[in-house]
């Protein structure tokens, strides 16, 4: 399997997991599993149609799937925030509307899109204004919907407003489908480079994880030993008691990440000093770790070319 094939497999796996998580997370509510089914069916139809239209660009189809995942999140957000009274069946019926109008527009402009796909070299987006030509109207429609809550609209009026909003977005997507495809193409090229470059970062990522885990374990052992010998070093869940090793591991991870949930509170001055040293060590590890990531990613291709 070539590097390009492996990159495509990794990107496909990433996309599948991402879309599964988003589908499960947005499937709650009045329509429940039916919404998840509609999302999956609409995505399956869109991806299959795009693959048939443009079979030479796997990453193009993958980016489309990720784009649909983002659309699912935005759609669910506006339903919960601004269109909660809308009839559930109308929600199911309107979700695929922009997706299918985009497919219709892509079919209409397939010749232009094919010409874009035939360009192997990475191109900068030649007219950023064209991107905003379809993004701004869609965001404007979404922004206007924030004026709806608080008004005494009937459920039927909410249905009409929601249908009008989705129809307007679908019309915009249809007429600028070639520009949307151009945007997706640019993204897919960057997506392909990203996943192709991930292989070079496996070794430094594993090394960083090893050092990170080592620091977590060492400090967790220190917290556990000091608390066992001295006693009364932590307040856990509002109770002053001896910390367990599992809790010390959790506390070490939280401390190293500087999150500080507050469910485990140190009361011993000695432990507080050790905590301070762990935070400093963690900050230095992140700084040097990112520096090594960048350095390794730049020098590895040069070493390969010399070999």
XYZ file of N, CA, C and O in Angstrom, residues 84-203:
480
model
N -36.771 25.646 18.486
C -37.248 24.538 19.311
C -38.718 24.201 19.066
O -39.103 23.028 19.114
N -39.612 25.192 18.794
C -41.031 24.848 18.589
C -41.343 24.227 17.224
O -42.506 23.881 16.962
N -40.353 24.111 16.338
C -40.628 23.601 14.993
C -41.071 22.142 15.062
O -40.576 21.349 15.873
N -41.996 21.799 14.188
C -42.498 20.432 14.112
C -41.353 19.454 13.821
O -40.582 19.671 12.883
N -41.224 18.383 14.610
C -40.095 17.456 14.418
C -40.005 16.895 13.006
O -38.906 16.732 12.477
N -41.136 16.611 12.396
C -41.084 16.023 11.055
C -40.559 17.023 10.024
O -39.947 16.632 9.034
N -40.791 18.309 10.270
C -40.246 19.324 9.376
C -38.725 19.392 9.514
O -38.023 19.632 8.530
N -38.242 19.174 10.717
C -36.791 19.113 10.936
C -36.187 17.990 10.104
O -35.157 18.163 9.436
N -36.822 16.830 10.141
C -36.311 15.687 9.372
C -36.367 15.957 7.871
O -35.468 15.538 7.128
N -37.402 16.655 7.440
C -37.581 16.874 6.002
C -36.640 17.936 5.455
O -36.221 17.862 4.288
N -36.291 18.933 6.272
C -35.491 20.050 5.758
C -33.987 19.846 5.907
O -33.220 20.536 5.234
N -33.558 18.937 6.782
C -32.111 18.740 6.929
C -31.438 18.381 5.602
O -30.387 18.941 5.263
N -31.984 17.440 4.802
C -31.289 17.078 3.546
C -31.442 18.121 2.436
O -30.787 17.986 1.393
N -32.285 19.131 2.630
C -32.587 20.063 1.547
C -31.345 20.761 0.998
O -31.092 20.704 -0.231
N -30.507 21.419 1.817
C -29.292 22.032 1.254
C -28.316 21.007 0.686
O -27.586 21.319 -0.263
N -28.307 19.811 1.250
C -27.396 18.769 0.760
C -27.758 18.370 -0.660
O -26.903 18.298 -1.559
N -29.039 18.134 -0.893
C -29.469 17.685 -2.218
C -29.426 18.815 -3.250
O -29.145 18.567 -4.436
N -29.709 20.043 -2.832
C -29.578 21.149 -3.786
C -28.110 21.381 -4.153
O -27.803 21.760 -5.288
N -27.210 21.148 -3.188
C -25.786 21.249 -3.506
C -25.380 20.187 -4.522
O -24.625 20.460 -5.464
N -25.882 18.972 -4.344
C -25.595 17.908 -5.315
C -26.145 18.276 -6.697
O -25.486 18.030 -7.720
N -27.338 18.846 -6.725
C -27.911 19.254 -8.007
C -27.065 20.339 -8.660
O -26.821 20.317 -9.880
N -26.591 21.292 -7.853
C -25.728 22.329 -8.402
C -24.394 21.782 -8.867
O -23.845 22.227 -9.894
N -23.844 20.810 -8.126
C -22.588 20.197 -8.540
C -22.750 19.436 -9.853
O -21.858 19.451 -10.716
N -23.895 18.795 -10.036
C -24.163 18.105 -11.302
C -24.268 19.109 -12.444
O -23.742 18.878 -13.536
N -24.913 20.233 -12.175
C -25.050 21.253 -13.205
C -23.688 21.832 -13.606
O -23.445 22.121 -14.778
N -22.785 21.985 -12.633
C -21.473 22.583 -12.895
C -20.357 21.533 -12.930
O -19.200 21.852 -12.659
N -20.688 20.281 -13.261
C -19.702 19.206 -13.183
C -18.523 19.418 -14.124
O -17.399 19.024 -13.813
N -18.756 20.051 -15.270
C -17.649 20.293 -16.201
C -16.629 21.250 -15.603
O -15.408 21.011 -15.649
N -17.107 22.317 -15.000
C -16.208 23.285 -14.361
C -15.471 22.656 -13.195
O -14.270 22.866 -12.997
N -16.175 21.842 -12.413
C -15.558 21.211 -11.253
C -14.512 20.197 -11.694
O -13.444 20.072 -11.081
N -14.776 19.477 -12.772
C -13.794 18.513 -13.297
C -12.508 19.232 -13.707
O -11.408 18.706 -13.511
N -12.622 20.391 -14.277
C -11.426 21.147 -14.662
C -10.609 21.529 -13.431
O -9.368 21.512 -13.459
N -11.280 21.868 -12.346
C -10.576 22.178 -11.102
C -9.854 20.950 -10.564
O -8.713 21.032 -10.093
N -10.503 19.805 -10.642
C -9.918 18.580 -10.099
C -8.725 18.103 -10.910
O -7.867 17.383 -10.393
N -8.670 18.471 -12.181
C -7.555 18.039 -13.028
C -6.273 18.795 -12.726
O -5.201 18.393 -13.183
N -6.357 19.871 -11.978
C -5.163 20.641 -11.621
C -4.500 19.986 -10.424
O -5.012 20.031 -9.313
N -3.340 19.350 -10.670
C -2.661 18.589 -9.622
C -1.952 19.481 -8.621
O -1.774 19.122 -7.464
N -1.483 20.621 -9.068
C -0.737 21.497 -8.171
C -1.690 22.224 -7.236
O -2.819 22.548 -7.596
N -1.187 22.475 -6.035
C -1.988 23.216 -5.068
C -2.147 24.661 -5.524
O -1.187 25.322 -5.870
N -3.365 25.132 -5.538
C -3.645 26.491 -5.957
C -4.186 27.279 -4.772
O -4.929 26.757 -3.966
N -3.768 28.490 -4.690
C -4.395 29.357 -3.709
C -5.770 29.758 -4.242
O -5.994 29.848 -5.448
N -6.669 30.008 -3.315
C -8.003 30.440 -3.742
C -7.870 31.801 -4.415
O -7.438 32.763 -3.804
N -8.177 31.847 -5.699
C -7.851 33.018 -6.494
C -8.716 34.230 -6.139
O -8.292 35.362 -6.333
N -9.906 33.981 -5.646
C -10.767 35.104 -5.278
C -11.424 34.781 -3.936
O -12.426 34.066 -3.877
N -10.848 35.312 -2.870
C -11.433 35.067 -1.555
C -12.850 35.639 -1.486
O -13.676 35.146 -0.719
N -13.128 36.655 -2.268
C -14.472 37.218 -2.252
C -15.526 36.214 -2.656
O -16.664 36.272 -2.189
N -15.150 35.273 -3.516
C -16.106 34.268 -3.949
C -16.477 33.320 -2.815
O -17.590 32.787 -2.784
N -15.517 33.067 -1.914
C -15.818 32.224 -0.765
C -16.865 32.907 0.115
O -17.859 32.310 0.526
N -16.637 34.194 0.389
C -17.564 34.918 1.244
C -18.889 35.188 0.537
O -19.872 35.537 1.197
N -18.915 35.020 -0.769
C -20.158 35.245 -1.496
C -21.228 34.250 -1.087
O -22.422 34.555 -1.132
N -20.809 33.045 -0.693
C -21.805 32.082 -0.239
C -21.796 31.895 1.273
O -22.800 31.493 1.864
N -20.679 32.213 1.925
C -20.653 32.083 3.376
C -21.441 33.199 4.067
O -22.211 32.943 4.991
N -21.237 34.425 3.600
C -21.872 35.564 4.268
C -23.399 35.500 4.224
O -24.057 35.736 5.248
N -24.016 35.218 3.073
C -25.486 35.138 3.080
C -26.011 34.039 4.004
O -27.021 34.237 4.698
N -25.321 32.892 4.033
C -25.769 31.810 4.904
C -25.658 32.213 6.373
O -26.571 31.964 7.178
N -24.526 32.849 6.738
C -24.361 33.303 8.120
C -25.345 34.422 8.458
O -25.801 34.536 9.604
N -25.673 35.260 7.463
C -26.625 36.337 7.692
C -28.015 35.774 8.012
O -28.683 36.246 8.943
N -28.400 34.761 7.274
C -29.700 34.129 7.545
C -29.698 33.511 8.942
O -30.658 33.650 9.712
N -28.594 32.823 9.280
C -28.504 32.239 10.614
C -28.522 33.296 11.698
O -29.145 33.116 12.751
N -27.828 34.421 11.453
C -27.807 35.491 12.444
C -29.169 36.106 12.665
O -29.535 36.462 13.799
N -29.938 36.250 11.599
C -31.273 36.854 11.722
C -32.211 35.982 12.557
O -33.146 36.509 13.178
N -31.971 34.680 12.580
C -32.866 33.806 13.343
C -32.746 34.028 14.845
O -33.634 33.605 15.600
N -31.666 34.672 15.302
C -31.544 34.943 16.735
C -32.547 35.996 17.194
O -32.727 36.192 18.405
N -33.179 36.677 16.259
C -34.217 37.654 16.624
C -35.571 36.987 16.852
O -36.507 37.647 17.317
N -35.684 35.683 16.559
C -36.978 35.011 16.683
C -37.376 34.718 18.118
O -38.529 34.972 18.498
N -36.463 34.159 18.967
C -36.888 33.862 20.337
C -37.351 35.117 21.071
O -36.776 36.189 20.932
N -38.407 34.949 21.838
C -38.964 36.083 22.576
C -40.209 36.659 21.934
O -40.930 37.432 22.568
N -40.461 36.308 20.671
C -41.670 36.774 19.998
C -42.788 35.737 20.176
O -42.545 34.549 20.367
N -43.995 36.203 20.089
C -45.154 35.325 20.297
C -45.590 34.688 18.978
O -46.727 34.882 18.501
N -44.690 33.937 18.381
C -45.042 33.234 17.153
C -45.776 31.942 17.507
O -45.467 31.279 18.502
N -46.719 31.592 16.651
C -47.383 30.297 16.809
C -46.477 29.202 16.261
O -45.539 29.476 15.490
N -46.694 27.947 16.655
C -45.897 26.856 16.087
C -45.932 26.817 14.562
O -44.918 26.514 13.917
N -47.099 27.128 13.982
C -47.195 27.146 12.519
C -46.303 28.232 11.922
O -45.661 28.022 10.889
N -46.279 29.409 12.556
C -45.424 30.499 12.065
C -43.950 30.142 12.204
O -43.142 30.487 11.330
N -43.601 29.447 13.283
C -42.225 28.978 13.425
C -41.869 28.003 12.298
O -40.763 28.038 11.756
N -42.814 27.148 11.950
C -42.581 26.206 10.851
C -42.331 26.946 9.544
O -41.419 26.594 8.776
N -43.142 27.978 9.279
C -42.978 28.738 8.038
C -41.637 29.470 8.005
O -40.946 29.478 6.969
N -41.257 30.092 9.114
C -39.976 30.806 9.175
C -38.810 29.852 9.007
O -37.827 30.158 8.314
N -38.911 28.690 9.626
C -37.830 27.707 9.512
C -37.723 27.182 8.084
O -36.617 27.065 7.531
N -38.847 26.881 7.477
C -38.844 26.397 6.099
C -38.301 27.457 5.151
O -37.539 27.144 4.219
N -38.657 28.729 5.378
C -38.151 29.809 4.531
C -36.634 29.959 4.686
O -35.922 30.164 3.693
N -36.141 29.844 5.906
C -34.699 29.975 6.142
C -33.932 28.856 5.450
O -32.927 29.095 4.762
N -34.399 27.623 5.612
C -33.702 26.494 4.995
C -33.810 26.543 3.480
O -32.861 26.168 2.767
N -34.939 27.005 2.955
C -35.078 27.114 1.498
C -34.137 28.167 0.939
O -33.542 27.975 -0.133
N -33.974 29.280 1.655
C -33.053 30.324 1.202
C -31.614 29.811 1.195
O -30.859 30.060 0.242
N -31.217 29.092 2.236
C -29.866 28.532 2.280
C -29.667 27.516 1.164
O -28.618 27.473 0.510
N -30.682 26.694 0.931
C -30.588 25.695 -0.143
C -30.435 26.372 -1.502
O -29.659 25.915 -2.358
N -31.143 27.474 -1.728
C -31.028 28.188 -2.996
C -29.642 28.786 -3.168
O -29.050 28.731 -4.254
N -29.089 29.347 -2.096
C -27.737 29.911 -2.163
C -26.727 28.832 -2.521
O -25.872 29.005 -3.394
N -26.824 27.698 -1.844
C -25.880 26.599 -2.082
C -25.990 26.097 -3.516
O -24.990 25.747 -4.154
N -27.202 26.055 -4.044
C -27.385 25.564 -5.413
C -26.680 26.463 -6.431
O -25.975 25.984 -7.317
N -26.852 27.765 -6.303
C -26.330 28.685 -7.313
C -24.818 28.906 -7.198
O -24.201 29.364 -8.169
N -24.230 28.628 -6.056
C -22.779 28.820 -5.907
C -22.090 27.482 -5.623
O -21.039 27.434 -4.991
N -22.665 26.400 -6.096
C -22.108 25.077 -5.826
C -20.695 24.920 -6.377
O -19.860 24.217 -5.783
N -20.381 25.573 -7.505
C -19.037 25.468 -8.060
C -18.018 26.140 -7.143
O -16.892 25.655 -6.982
N -18.397 27.268 -6.506
C -17.496 27.931 -5.574
C -17.326 27.115 -4.295
O -16.241 27.076 -3.712
N -18.397 26.457 -3.871
C -18.293 25.572 -2.709
C -17.350 24.418 -3.019
O -16.508 24.039 -2.197
N -17.455 23.871 -4.220
C -16.568 22.777 -4.614
C -15.117 23.244 -4.703
O -14.197 22.497 -4.362
N -14.906 24.455 -5.168
C -13.557 25.009 -5.216
C -12.977 25.121 -3.809
O -11.814 24.791 -3.570
N -13.811 25.562 -2.878
C -13.379 25.645 -1.479
C -13.074 24.261 -0.920
O -12.070 24.055 -0.230
N -13.935 23.281 -1.211
C -13.713 21.916 -0.742
C -12.448 21.320 -1.352
O -11.722 20.552 -0.697
N -12.176 21.656 -2.619
C -10.969 21.154 -3.266
C -9.724 21.679 -2.577
O -8.773 20.926 -2.315
N -9.692 22.970 -2.297
C -8.539 23.545 -1.598
C -8.344 22.887 -0.243
O -7.229 22.564 0.164
N -9.446 22.662 0.447
C -9.374 22.018 1.754
C -8.906 20.584 1.630
O -8.127 20.097 2.460
N -9.361 19.878 0.608
C -8.974 18.480 0.437
C -7.482 18.334 0.147
O -6.844 17.376 0.601
N -6.910 19.287 -0.587
C -5.477 19.241 -0.864
C -4.672 19.405 0.431
O -3.690 18.692 0.668
N -5.098 20.340 1.263
C -4.442 20.515 2.556
C -4.675 19.307 3.461
O -3.791 18.887 4.211
N -5.865 18.751 3.383
C -6.207 17.557 4.162
C -5.289 16.396 3.781
O -4.800 15.654 4.635
N -5.060 16.240 2.480
C -4.206 15.162 1.993
C -2.778 15.336 2.472
O -2.127 14.378 2.916
N -2.267 16.559 2.415
C -0.911 16.825 2.898
C -0.794 16.588 4.392
O 0.217 16.078 4.880
N -1.845 16.940 5.119
C -1.820 16.774 6.577
C -1.704 15.307 6.961
O -0.868 14.926 7.777
N -2.552 14.455 6.373
C -2.530 13.049 6.746
C -1.307 12.333 6.186
O -0.849 11.352 6.760
N -0.772 12.824 5.077
C 0.476 12.250 4.574
C 1.635 12.586 5.511
O 2.570 11.790 5.676
N 1.579 13.764 6.132
C 2.644 14.164 7.039
C 2.524 13.588 8.429
O 3.489 13.645 9.212
N 1.374 13.033 8.777
C 1.201 12.472 10.107
C 2.156 11.311 10.369
O 2.595 11.100 11.503
N 2.506 10.571 9.317
C 3.397 9.430 9.489
C 4.743 9.871 10.028
O 5.374 9.165 10.827
N 5.229 11.035 9.597
C 6.529 11.518 10.063
C 6.507 11.892 11.530
O 7.559 11.975 12.164
N 5.303 12.134 12.068
C 5.203 12.604 13.445
C 4.885 11.490 14.434
O 4.714 11.765 15.626
N 4.796 10.249 13.964
C 4.461 9.143 14.872
C 5.550 8.962 15.921
O 5.277 8.826 17.123
N 6.817 8.958 15.486
C 7.926 8.729 16.419
C 8.036 9.848 17.451
O 8.077 9.575 18.661
